Structure formats: C-alpha cells, structure tokens
mmCIF file of C-alpha atoms and ligand atoms in Angstrom:
data_model
loop_
_atom_site.group_PDB
_atom_site.id
_atom_site.type_symbol
_atom_site.label_atom_id
_atom_site.label_comp_id
_atom_site.label_asym_id
_atom_site.label_seq_id
_atom_site.Cartn_x
_atom_site.Cartn_y
_atom_site.Cartn_z
ATOM 1 C CA MET A 29 -0.075 0.038 0.082
ATOM 2 C CA ILE A 30 1.377 3.615 -1.052
ATOM 3 C CA ILE A 31 0.170 6.278 0.980
ATOM 4 C CA LEU A 32 0.454 10.009 0.416
ATOM 5 C CA GLY A 33 1.152 11.980 3.765
ATOM 6 C CA ILE A 34 0.590 15.497 3.930
ATOM 7 C CA GLU A 35 1.362 17.591 7.368
ATOM 8 C CA THR A 36 0.299 21.229 7.896
ATOM 9 C CA SER A 37 -0.901 21.567 11.309
ATOM 10 C CA CYS A 38 1.576 24.489 12.082
ATOM 11 C CA ASP A 39 4.237 26.075 10.261
ATOM 12 C CA GLU A 40 5.907 23.237 8.261
ATOM 13 C CA THR A 41 4.423 22.226 4.813
ATOM 14 C CA GLY A 42 5.452 18.468 4.979
ATOM 15 C CA VAL A 43 4.672 15.945 2.190
ATOM 16 C CA ALA A 44 5.955 12.394 1.810
ATOM 17 C CA ILE A 45 5.267 9.124 0.013
ATOM 18 C CA TYR A 46 5.601 5.943 1.798
ATOM 19 C CA ASN A 47 5.515 2.322 0.879
ATOM 20 C CA GLY A 48 3.921 0.375 3.435
ATOM 21 C CA LYS A 49 4.707 -3.373 2.336
ATOM 22 C CA GLU A 50 8.293 -2.234 2.311
ATOM 23 C CA ASN A 51 8.510 0.098 5.152
ATOM 24 C CA LYS A 52 10.238 2.604 3.315
ATOM 25 C CA ILE A 53 9.687 6.507 2.593
ATOM 26 C CA LEU A 54 9.749 6.783 -1.135
ATOM 27 C CA ALA A 55 10.163 10.596 -1.231
ATOM 28 C CA GLU A 56 9.653 13.498 1.198
ATOM 29 C CA ASN A 57 9.936 17.466 1.076
ATOM 30 C CA ILE A 58 9.559 19.819 3.630
ATOM 31 C CA TYR A 59 8.959 23.792 3.570
ATOM 32 C CA SER A 60 9.609 25.502 6.724
ATOM 33 C CA GLN A 61 7.889 28.662 7.186
ATOM 34 C CA VAL A 62 10.406 29.709 9.944
ATOM 35 C CA HIS A 63 11.667 32.935 8.445
ATOM 36 C CA LYS A 64 7.994 34.462 7.745
ATOM 37 C CA HIS A 65 7.350 34.330 11.474
ATOM 38 C CA LEU A 66 10.655 35.196 12.961
ATOM 39 C CA LYS A 67 9.871 39.031 13.528
ATOM 40 C CA TYR A 68 6.680 37.844 15.409
ATOM 41 C CA GLY A 69 8.447 35.696 17.683
ATOM 42 C CA GLY A 70 5.800 32.726 17.310
ATOM 43 C CA VAL A 71 3.660 31.436 14.411
ATOM 44 C CA VAL A 72 1.297 33.922 13.159
ATOM 45 C CA PRO A 73 -1.645 31.253 11.907
ATOM 46 C CA GLU A 74 -3.267 33.476 9.189
ATOM 47 C CA LEU A 75 0.107 34.003 7.718
ATOM 48 C CA ALA A 76 0.679 30.125 7.952
ATOM 49 C CA SER A 77 -2.243 29.086 6.518
ATOM 50 C CA ARG A 78 -1.838 31.212 3.380
ATOM 51 C CA ASP A 79 1.768 30.167 3.210
ATOM 52 C CA HIS A 80 0.437 26.681 3.250
ATOM 53 C CA ILE A 81 -2.185 27.211 0.347
ATOM 54 C CA THR A 82 0.824 28.591 -2.216
ATOM 55 C CA LYS A 83 3.185 25.970 -1.156
ATOM 56 C CA LEU A 84 1.308 22.765 -0.617
ATOM 57 C CA LEU A 85 0.331 21.821 -4.358
ATOM 58 C CA PRO A 86 3.636 22.185 -5.667
ATOM 59 C CA LEU A 87 5.367 20.147 -2.845
ATOM 60 C CA ILE A 88 2.952 17.597 -3.461
ATOM 61 C CA SER A 89 3.743 17.597 -7.285
ATOM 62 C CA ARG A 90 7.429 17.532 -6.487
ATOM 63 C CA THR A 91 7.334 14.751 -4.227
ATOM 64 C CA ILE A 92 5.481 12.335 -6.560
ATOM 65 C CA LYS A 93 8.051 12.973 -9.391
ATOM 66 C CA GLN A 94 10.885 12.383 -7.071
ATOM 67 C CA SER A 95 9.143 8.895 -5.926
ATOM 68 C CA ARG A 96 9.260 8.087 -9.595
ATOM 69 C CA LEU A 97 5.580 7.010 -9.094
ATOM 70 C CA GLU A 98 2.502 7.758 -10.930
ATOM 71 C CA ILE A 99 -0.855 9.201 -9.421
ATOM 72 C CA LYS A 100 -2.306 5.724 -10.050
ATOM 73 C CA ASP A 101 0.105 4.107 -7.925
ATOM 74 C CA ILE A 102 -0.927 6.094 -4.771
ATOM 75 C CA ASP A 103 -3.451 3.932 -2.925
ATOM 76 C CA GLY A 104 -4.778 6.637 -0.303
ATOM 77 C CA ILE A 105 -3.917 9.971 0.911
ATOM 78 C CA ALA A 106 -3.569 10.901 4.764
ATOM 79 C CA PHE A 107 -3.684 14.259 6.268
ATOM 80 C CA THR A 108 -3.240 15.755 9.545
ATOM 81 C CA ALA A 109 -6.710 16.474 11.134
ATOM 82 C CA GLY A 110 -5.578 17.709 14.316
ATOM 83 C CA PRO A 111 -4.389 18.794 17.013
ATOM 84 C CA GLY A 112 -3.080 21.909 15.580
ATOM 85 C CA LEU A 113 -4.091 25.359 14.273
ATOM 86 C CA ARG A 114 -7.665 25.662 12.819
ATOM 87 C CA GLY A 115 -6.696 27.368 9.469
ATOM 88 C CA PRO A 116 -3.414 25.345 8.670
ATOM 89 C CA LEU A 117 -5.175 22.283 9.306
ATOM 90 C CA LEU A 118 -8.141 23.438 7.186
ATOM 91 C CA VAL A 119 -5.772 23.902 4.327
ATOM 92 C CA GLY A 120 -4.169 20.493 4.330
ATOM 93 C CA ALA A 121 -7.806 18.717 4.863
ATOM 94 C CA THR A 122 -9.071 20.518 2.048
ATOM 95 C CA LEU A 123 -6.379 19.609 -0.449
ATOM 96 C CA ALA A 124 -6.227 16.314 0.648
ATOM 97 C CA GLN A 125 -9.811 15.757 -0.057
ATOM 98 C CA SER A 126 -9.798 17.576 -3.094
ATOM 99 C CA LEU A 127 -7.265 15.687 -4.513
ATOM 100 C CA ALA A 128 -8.911 12.244 -3.174
ATOM 101 C CA LEU A 129 -12.015 13.212 -5.076
ATOM 102 C CA GLY A 130 -10.586 14.128 -8.240
ATOM 103 C CA TRP A 131 -8.229 11.017 -8.323
ATOM 104 C CA GLY A 132 -10.635 8.763 -6.788
ATOM 105 C CA LYS A 133 -8.732 7.707 -3.806
ATOM 106 C CA PRO A 134 -9.723 7.115 -0.288
ATOM 107 C CA CYS A 135 -8.374 9.652 2.266
ATOM 108 C CA ILE A 136 -8.004 9.532 5.949
ATOM 109 C CA GLY A 137 -7.354 12.437 8.470
ATOM 110 C CA VAL A 138 -4.730 11.166 11.654
ATOM 111 C CA ASN A 139 -3.948 12.670 14.694
ATOM 112 C CA HIS A 140 -0.544 14.299 14.923
ATOM 113 C CA MET A 141 0.569 13.043 18.095
ATOM 114 C CA GLU A 142 -0.060 9.639 16.919
ATOM 115 C CA ALA A 143 2.004 10.242 13.635
ATOM 116 C CA HIS A 144 4.940 11.438 15.918
ATOM 117 C CA LEU A 145 4.595 8.296 17.911
ATOM 118 C CA LEU A 146 4.253 5.761 14.662
ATOM 119 C CA ILE A 147 7.052 7.371 12.773
ATOM 120 C CA ASN A 148 9.201 5.539 14.952
ATOM 121 C CA LEU A 149 7.805 2.031 13.467
ATOM 122 C CA LEU A 150 10.228 2.941 10.356
ATOM 123 C CA GLU A 151 13.095 2.068 12.722
ATOM 124 C CA ASN A 152 14.779 -1.270 11.972
ATOM 125 C CA PRO A 153 14.068 -3.290 13.905
ATOM 126 C CA PRO A 154 10.983 -1.279 15.323
ATOM 127 C CA PRO A 155 9.760 -0.990 18.676
ATOM 128 C CA ASP A 156 7.350 -3.867 19.974
ATOM 129 C CA PHE A 157 3.966 -3.197 21.512
ATOM 130 C CA PRO A 158 3.422 -2.616 24.528
ATOM 131 C CA PHE A 159 5.864 0.331 25.051
ATOM 132 C CA ILE A 160 6.085 3.686 26.657
ATOM 133 C CA THR A 161 6.013 6.797 24.667
ATOM 134 C CA LEU A 162 7.361 10.210 25.327
ATOM 135 C CA LEU A 163 6.060 12.876 23.023
ATOM 136 C CA ILE A 164 7.757 16.093 23.336
ATOM 137 C CA SER A 165 6.671 18.854 21.158
ATOM 138 C CA GLY A 166 5.885 22.525 20.793
ATOM 139 C CA GLY A 167 2.367 21.830 21.847
ATOM 140 C CA HIS A 168 2.734 18.616 23.839
ATOM 141 C CA CYS A 169 4.493 17.148 26.719
ATOM 142 C CA LEU A 170 2.863 13.170 27.077
ATOM 143 C CA LEU A 171 3.572 9.758 28.583
ATOM 144 C CA ILE A 172 1.876 7.242 27.143
ATOM 145 C CA GLU A 173 1.308 3.614 27.421
ATOM 146 C CA ALA A 174 1.072 2.471 23.838
ATOM 147 C CA LYS A 175 -0.748 -0.782 24.051
ATOM 148 C CA ASP A 176 -1.219 -1.465 20.261
ATOM 149 C CA ILE A 177 -1.872 0.741 17.325
ATOM 150 C CA GLY A 178 -4.870 3.348 18.581
ATOM 151 C CA GLU A 179 -4.606 1.970 21.936
ATOM 152 C CA TYR A 180 -3.165 4.745 24.101
ATOM 153 C CA LYS A 181 -3.272 5.439 27.816
ATOM 154 C CA ILE A 182 -2.380 8.943 28.665
ATOM 155 C CA LEU A 183 -0.152 8.427 31.732
ATOM 156 C CA GLY A 184 0.872 11.799 32.651
ATOM 157 C CA GLN A 185 0.660 15.102 30.541
ATOM 158 C CA THR A 186 1.978 18.794 31.366
ATOM 159 C CA LYS A 187 -0.308 20.884 33.678
ATOM 160 C CA ASP A 188 0.766 24.190 31.895
ATOM 161 C CA ASP A 189 3.501 24.728 29.108
ATOM 162 C CA ALA A 190 4.728 21.862 26.811
ATOM 163 C CA VAL A 191 8.424 21.325 26.763
ATOM 164 C CA GLY A 192 9.096 22.762 23.390
ATOM 165 C CA GLU A 193 6.961 25.925 24.325
ATOM 166 C CA ALA A 194 9.227 26.333 27.585
ATOM 167 C CA PHE A 195 12.386 26.268 25.060
ATOM 168 C CA ASP A 196 10.844 28.802 23.116
ATOM 169 C CA LYS A 197 9.575 31.042 25.804
ATOM 170 C CA VAL A 198 13.108 30.724 27.712
ATOM 171 C CA ALA A 199 14.939 31.433 24.219
ATOM 172 C CA LYS A 200 12.713 34.681 23.935
ATOM 173 C CA LEU A 201 13.762 35.777 27.613
ATOM 174 C CA LEU A 202 17.473 35.025 26.586
ATOM 175 C CA GLY A 203 16.985 37.316 23.215
ATOM 176 C CA LEU A 204 17.177 34.174 20.786
ATOM 177 C CA ASN A 205 15.532 33.452 17.789
ATOM 178 C CA TYR A 206 12.061 31.378 17.440
ATOM 179 C CA PRO A 207 12.103 28.536 17.278
ATOM 180 C CA GLY A 208 14.078 28.710 20.667
ATOM 181 C CA GLY A 209 14.670 24.887 21.093
ATOM 182 C CA PRO A 210 17.477 24.648 18.448
ATOM 183 C CA GLU A 211 18.929 27.980 19.660
ATOM 184 C CA ILE A 212 18.967 27.066 23.105
ATOM 185 C CA GLU A 213 20.702 23.750 22.301
ATOM 186 C CA LYS A 214 23.156 25.574 19.875
ATOM 187 C CA ILE A 215 24.250 28.262 22.694
ATOM 188 C CA ALA A 216 24.187 25.573 25.601
ATOM 189 C CA LYS A 217 27.375 23.738 24.315
ATOM 190 C CA PHE A 218 29.471 26.866 25.447
ATOM 191 C CA GLY A 219 27.854 26.870 28.825
ATOM 192 C CA ASN A 220 28.140 25.025 32.051
ATOM 193 C CA PRO A 221 25.133 23.244 33.194
ATOM 194 C CA TYR A 222 25.726 23.377 36.586
ATOM 195 C CA ALA A 223 26.168 27.378 36.464
ATOM 196 C CA PHE A 224 22.635 27.837 37.918
ATOM 197 C CA LYS A 225 20.454 25.679 40.221
ATOM 198 C CA LEU A 226 16.888 25.707 38.594
ATOM 199 C CA PRO A 227 13.968 23.876 39.947
ATOM 200 C CA ARG A 228 12.729 20.756 38.681
ATOM 201 C CA PRO A 229 9.064 21.219 39.199
ATOM 202 C CA MET A 230 7.100 18.093 39.929
ATOM 203 C CA ALA A 231 9.616 15.796 38.893
ATOM 204 C CA LYS A 232 9.780 13.702 41.704
ATOM 205 C CA GLY A 233 6.092 13.947 42.829
ATOM 206 C CA GLU A 234 3.723 11.183 43.069
ATOM 207 C CA ASN A 235 2.232 11.303 39.459
ATOM 208 C CA LEU A 236 3.575 11.348 35.879
ATOM 209 C CA ASP A 237 2.282 14.884 34.764
ATOM 210 C CA PHE A 238 4.623 17.698 34.118
ATOM 211 C CA SER A 239 4.857 21.440 34.943
ATOM 212 C CA PHE A 240 7.353 23.641 33.017
ATOM 213 C CA SER A 241 6.176 27.048 33.742
ATOM 214 C CA GLY A 242 8.058 27.152 37.257
ATOM 215 C CA LEU A 243 11.106 26.530 35.555
ATOM 216 C CA LYS A 244 10.533 29.288 32.943
ATOM 217 C CA THR A 245 9.566 31.816 35.860
ATOM 218 C CA ALA A 246 12.963 30.883 37.445
ATOM 219 C CA VAL A 247 14.883 31.979 34.311
ATOM 220 C CA PHE A 248 12.849 35.008 33.823
ATOM 221 C CA TYR A 249 13.975 36.041 37.584
ATOM 222 C CA ILE A 250 17.545 35.031 36.928
ATOM 223 C CA THR A 251 17.734 37.036 33.759
ATOM 224 C CA ARG A 252 15.975 39.994 35.460
ATOM 225 C CA GLU A 253 18.397 40.193 37.992
ATOM 226 C CA GLN A 254 21.203 40.093 35.730
ATOM 227 C CA GLY A 255 19.868 43.175 33.471
ATOM 228 C CA GLU A 256 21.526 44.442 30.594
ATOM 229 C CA PRO A 257 23.533 44.031 28.538
ATOM 230 C CA VAL A 258 23.453 40.290 28.598
ATOM 231 C CA LYS A 259 26.740 38.531 28.283
ATOM 232 C CA ARG A 260 27.275 35.631 25.898
ATOM 233 C CA ARG A 261 28.653 33.413 28.655
ATOM 234 C CA PHE A 262 25.823 34.014 30.975
ATOM 235 C CA LYS A 263 23.440 33.250 28.274
ATOM 236 C CA ALA A 264 25.166 30.023 27.323
ATOM 237 C CA ASP A 265 25.263 28.821 30.936
ATOM 238 C CA LEU A 266 21.937 29.699 31.841
ATOM 239 C CA ALA A 267 20.508 27.549 28.525
ATOM 240 C CA ALA A 268 22.834 24.784 29.529
ATOM 241 C CA SER A 269 21.161 24.884 33.174
ATOM 242 C CA PHE A 270 17.725 25.237 31.403
ATOM 243 C CA GLN A 271 18.455 22.073 29.234
ATOM 244 C CA LEU A 272 19.991 20.052 31.970
ATOM 245 C CA ALA A 273 16.847 20.748 34.051
ATOM 246 C CA VAL A 274 14.367 19.903 31.524
ATOM 247 C CA SER A 275 16.727 16.316 30.699
ATOM 248 C CA ASP A 276 16.365 15.422 34.375
ATOM 249 C CA ILE A 277 12.507 15.999 34.242
ATOM 250 C CA LEU A 278 12.111 13.731 31.253
ATOM 251 C CA VAL A 279 15.012 11.181 32.541
ATOM 252 C CA TRP A 280 13.029 10.737 36.059
ATOM 253 C CA LYS A 281 9.410 10.983 34.713
ATOM 254 C CA SER A 282 10.129 8.301 32.078
ATOM 255 C CA ARG A 283 12.074 6.124 34.477
ATOM 256 C CA LYS A 284 8.884 6.196 36.704
ATOM 257 C CA ALA A 285 6.584 5.330 33.864
ATOM 258 C CA LEU A 286 8.582 2.396 32.586
ATOM 259 C CA LEU A 287 8.904 1.298 35.920
ATOM 260 C CA GLU A 288 5.386 1.326 37.207
ATOM 261 C CA ASN A 289 4.121 -0.437 34.033
ATOM 262 C CA GLY A 290 6.942 -3.087 33.713
ATOM 263 C CA LEU A 291 8.142 -2.141 30.210
ATOM 264 C CA ASN A 292 11.630 -1.852 29.135
ATOM 265 C CA GLN A 293 10.981 0.211 25.527
ATOM 266 C CA LEU A 294 10.781 3.992 25.586
ATOM 267 C CA VAL A 295 9.810 5.427 22.156
ATOM 268 C CA ILE A 296 10.224 8.968 21.881
ATOM 269 C CA GLY A 297 8.651 11.645 19.373
ATOM 270 C CA GLY A 298 8.157 15.451 18.652
ATOM 271 C CA GLY A 299 10.407 18.416 17.997
ATOM 272 C CA VAL A 300 12.140 18.354 21.135
ATOM 273 C CA ALA A 301 13.375 14.710 20.453
ATOM 274 C CA SER A 302 15.923 16.277 18.067
ATOM 275 C CA ASN A 303 18.208 18.040 20.967
ATOM 276 C CA ALA A 304 21.010 15.975 21.125
ATOM 277 C CA PHE A 305 21.620 16.791 24.997
ATOM 278 C CA ILE A 306 18.264 15.215 25.577
ATOM 279 C CA ARG A 307 18.885 12.311 23.598
ATOM 280 C CA LYS A 308 22.109 11.847 25.097
ATOM 281 C CA LYS A 309 20.913 12.196 28.914
ATOM 282 C CA LEU A 310 17.927 9.683 28.148
ATOM 283 C CA ASP A 311 20.474 7.171 26.717
ATOM 284 C CA GLU A 312 23.074 7.447 29.551
ATOM 285 C CA GLU A 313 20.505 7.525 32.361
ATOM 286 C CA LEU A 314 17.922 4.967 31.392
ATOM 287 C CA ASP A 315 20.190 1.939 31.586
ATOM 288 C CA GLY A 316 18.761 -1.575 30.163
ATOM 289 C CA ILE A 317 15.883 0.387 28.527
ATOM 290 C CA ASP A 318 15.756 0.166 24.633
ATOM 291 C CA LEU A 319 15.135 3.509 23.319
ATOM 292 C CA TYR A 320 13.530 4.646 20.049
ATOM 293 C CA PHE A 321 14.292 7.990 18.472
ATOM 294 C CA PRO A 322 13.204 9.075 15.165
ATOM 295 C CA ASN A 323 15.703 10.006 12.458
ATOM 296 C CA LEU A 324 16.627 13.522 13.240
ATOM 297 C CA SER A 325 15.049 15.254 10.419
ATOM 298 C CA ARG A 326 11.558 13.504 11.241
ATOM 299 C CA CYS A 327 11.259 14.745 14.728
ATOM 300 C CA THR A 328 9.798 17.934 13.877
ATOM 301 C CA ASP A 329 6.929 18.051 11.684
ATOM 302 C CA ASN A 330 7.208 16.028 8.737
ATOM 303 C CA GLY A 331 4.949 14.446 5.959
ATOM 304 C CA ALA A 332 6.537 11.045 6.531
ATOM 305 C CA MET A 333 5.125 10.437 10.010
ATOM 306 C CA VAL A 334 1.675 11.603 8.578
ATOM 307 C CA ALA A 335 2.270 8.791 5.626
ATOM 308 C CA VAL A 336 3.389 5.907 8.364
ATOM 309 C CA ALA A 337 0.459 6.896 10.603
ATOM 310 C CA GLY A 338 -2.255 7.010 7.667
ATOM 311 C CA TYR A 339 -0.813 3.493 6.201
ATOM 312 C CA TYR A 340 -1.794 1.886 9.795
ATOM 313 C CA ARG A 341 -4.980 3.685 10.136
ATOM 314 C CA PHE A 342 -5.877 2.734 6.603
ATOM 315 C CA LYS A 343 -5.218 -1.068 7.416
ATOM 316 C CA ASP A 344 -7.416 -0.374 10.565
ATOM 317 C CA PRO A 345 -11.071 -1.182 9.551
ATOM 318 C CA GLY A 346 -12.623 0.141 13.003
ATOM 319 C CA TYR A 347 -10.850 3.533 12.335
ATOM 320 C CA LYS A 348 -13.160 6.130 10.920
ATOM 321 C CA ASN A 349 -11.819 9.771 10.284
ATOM 322 C CA SER A 350 -12.535 10.497 6.520
ATOM 323 C CA LEU A 351 -14.704 13.246 6.843
ATOM 324 C CA PHE A 352 -14.111 17.028 6.090
ATOM 325 C CA LYS A 353 -13.712 17.827 9.376
ATOM 326 C CA VAL A 354 -10.436 18.922 11.401
ATOM 327 C CA LYS A 355 -9.992 18.830 15.259
ATOM 328 C CA PRO A 356 -7.622 21.507 16.620
ATOM 329 C CA ARG A 357 -7.798 19.795 19.812
ATOM 330 C CA TRP A 358 -7.710 15.878 20.025
ATOM 331 C CA GLU A 359 -6.476 13.885 22.626
ATOM 332 C CA LEU A 360 -4.501 10.700 21.735
ATOM 333 C CA ASP A 361 -6.761 8.729 24.210
ATOM 334 C CA LYS A 362 -9.678 9.589 21.988
ATOM 335 C CA VAL A 363 -8.275 8.776 18.556
HETATM 336 O O1 KG4 B 427 7.127 18.627 17.004
HETATM 337 P P1 KG4 B 427 6.884 20.002 16.405
HETATM 338 O O2 KG4 B 427 7.881 20.005 15.424
HETATM 339 O O3 KG4 B 427 5.765 20.711 16.475
HETATM 340 C C1 KG4 B 427 4.583 20.491 17.120
HETATM 341 O O4 KG4 B 427 3.927 19.372 17.142
HETATM 342 O O5 KG4 B 427 4.694 21.363 18.120
HETATM 343 O O6 KG4 B 427 7.894 20.743 17.660
HETATM 344 C C2 KG4 B 427 8.216 21.996 17.527
HETATM 345 C C3 KG4 B 427 9.018 22.331 19.182
HETATM 346 C C4 KG4 B 427 9.390 23.911 19.027
HETATM 347 O O7 KG4 B 427 8.867 24.150 20.225
HETATM 348 C C5 KG4 B 427 10.930 23.792 19.050
HETATM 349 O O8 KG4 B 427 11.359 24.757 19.789
HETATM 350 C C6 KG4 B 427 11.053 22.623 19.293
HETATM 351 O O9 KG4 B 427 10.128 21.523 19.181
HETATM 352 N N1 KG4 B 427 12.571 22.013 19.163
HETATM 353 C C7 KG4 B 427 13.553 21.776 19.810
HETATM 354 C C8 KG4 B 427 14.671 21.465 18.943
HETATM 355 N N2 KG4 B 427 14.019 21.468 17.662
HETATM 356 C C9 KG4 B 427 12.885 21.754 17.911
HETATM 357 N N3 KG4 B 427 13.805 21.694 21.205
HETATM 358 C C10 KG4 B 427 14.655 21.724 21.973
HETATM 359 N N4 KG4 B 427 15.929 21.122 21.111
HETATM 360 C C11 KG4 B 427 15.897 21.358 19.662
HETATM 361 N N5 KG4 B 427 17.040 20.971 19.048
HETATM 362 ZN ZN1 ZN B 428 4.513 18.410 15.890
#
C-alpha cells in the first residue's frame, strides 16, 4: 500500500510518499515557514495558512515526481486532522480531500501526536507493542502507554507549558530567535549546565504529570536580576542549566513510567526529541531500556510521519476519520 502523507498543522508544510509493504519512505519534502514568523517571535496562524495554500500543491507534485511513481500508483491520502492550528489544518484537509475526490482515492485524517509516535515504526527493528512513549513537542508533553496501534493510555501530561513551548519562551527571555529549541541547544554547548541551580517542578512527585512554567519563571527572575547587557557567557550557562533541568525531568518521569508499567522500551517523538543533549541524557540514564528516536529530520513536523500513521490507520477497519473535518484539539486517547 502506497500512501501520500500531508502535514500542515503548524508552520511546516510536509509531504511524503510511503511504501507500507516495504516500510520505506520513497520521497519526502518539507518547506519550513520559520523565516516568515521570525519577526513575530512565534507562529501567526493566518500567515501560516496562506503560506500552506501556495506551497502545498507544488510540494505534492515535486514529491510524486521524486518518488518516480504516478498518481495511479498511490493507494490513499493521509492528512493531519488535528491537533493543531485550525486554519493551517483546514488547508491540508481541504487539499487532501479534493485530490482524493479528483483522483478517486480514499482519504483519511490522522492525529498529529499519533503520527509523532508511529514514525518510530520506520526504525529497523521497530519497537514492539506494548511500550512507553514520551512525546515532546511545541504543543505537548505526554507520557503514554501504547498497547497497540490506537490503544493509548495517557499516563501523564503537562499541567501548563509544553516542553517545546518552554524552550521557545526561555529562548525569548535570552534574546534568542524563534523556534527557541535549536537556538538553546546551540548556545548551551558553550555553557556550564551546573552554573545555575534551577527547579525541577513536579519531577519527583507522585504522578507522571509535568510542569514547566515554574522553570521558565525561574529563568525569568535570573535574567531580570542580571539586567542589560546580557553577556554571551551568561546566556550559554543559563541555556545549558535549563536544558539539564528539562532533561532531568524527562529522565525521571520516563523511568517512573517504565517501572510502574513493567516495560523496557521507550519510544520518543516530537520536535524536542531532536535535541542531542536530551537524547544523550535519556540514553545514559535509562540503563537497560531500549530507546527509539526518529531520524533527526523526522522529529519536528514532517509528512513522513503522517504517511506512516495513515498507512496503519487505512489498515484498521474500525478507524473512521475520513470526513471533511479538522480537530484543533484532539486527545490521543480519543483517537
Ligand atoms: O513537533 P514539532 O515540530 O511541532 C509541534 O507539534 O509542536 O515541535 C516544535 C517544537 C518547538 O517548540 C521547538 O522549539 C522544539 O520543538 N524544538 C527543539 C529542538 N528542535 C525543535 N527543542 C529543543 N531542542 C531542539 N533541538
Ligand atoms: Zn508536531
């Protein structure tokens, strides 16, 4: 089964073609709008929608060409139906459904967070259900027990900011560009992670929920005390200390989830999973646990994850989400 995947939930236009039988991505393209939103310090939904409108169709044509397939070879179209920004989601949904109608193909809407999870099935060997999943993105921080495709139990989630959101806000406090995650990672390489003693909110608590707003507030007070001009050394030390605090929280909560559920595989997904420091920390600290990370380019939003999720959802006769409908809020345990 060959699936065309379309991702437009935020500010990346992602398109990919996946051969499910061979478990192989045949072609993929991502167009990032980051430069368009840079001066606003975050994603402007209306601008994002308009950019998806102009970029999506040419990107689909190019991807099909690169795959060396013809339209007749495509068996189905998958698009991100949510969660995400309503306008951008509608662009992807509308185009996917129009193409499906025109080409006479089935079309399916998939959950963006499920796609971040299922992209790990591209690994060789892939993780075996059941496993624990840690999803760390700009909009979410989730610990899930994945029993099977579509059988997800939310074990814990953030009570306030998502991890990526915390990276973005802290980057802003340090005068770094949007998106903040890669900027913090870059500058943190020159800093001392033990320079500032930052809190690890809720990290050692009873449950598996997260909280990052206190950590962000601690960074705010430290930057305010420092005043202007902010030295590069100070920024690097604070970025490194913040990154270490986040890593500790993710390690402790993941370990607890694995132990409590008697599982030894941790599957990680979402934009923050591209952070090399966090990857290394999880790897070093979770001894005896099999870790699965997506390929670096497929941690942040991309079309490949939607194509893979679409493939598994097309195979599931109980799954119905082919209506022209988007869901800006869509919990993973309601998929
Ligand atoms: O998964 P994603 O592309 O979009 C959502 O579904 O939200 O994640 C985007 C988030 C942003 O907050 C961005 O700052 C963060 O992922 N991010 C990173 C890194 N690369 C992207 N955070 C930390 N380190 C990185 N290298
Ligand atoms: Zn995402």
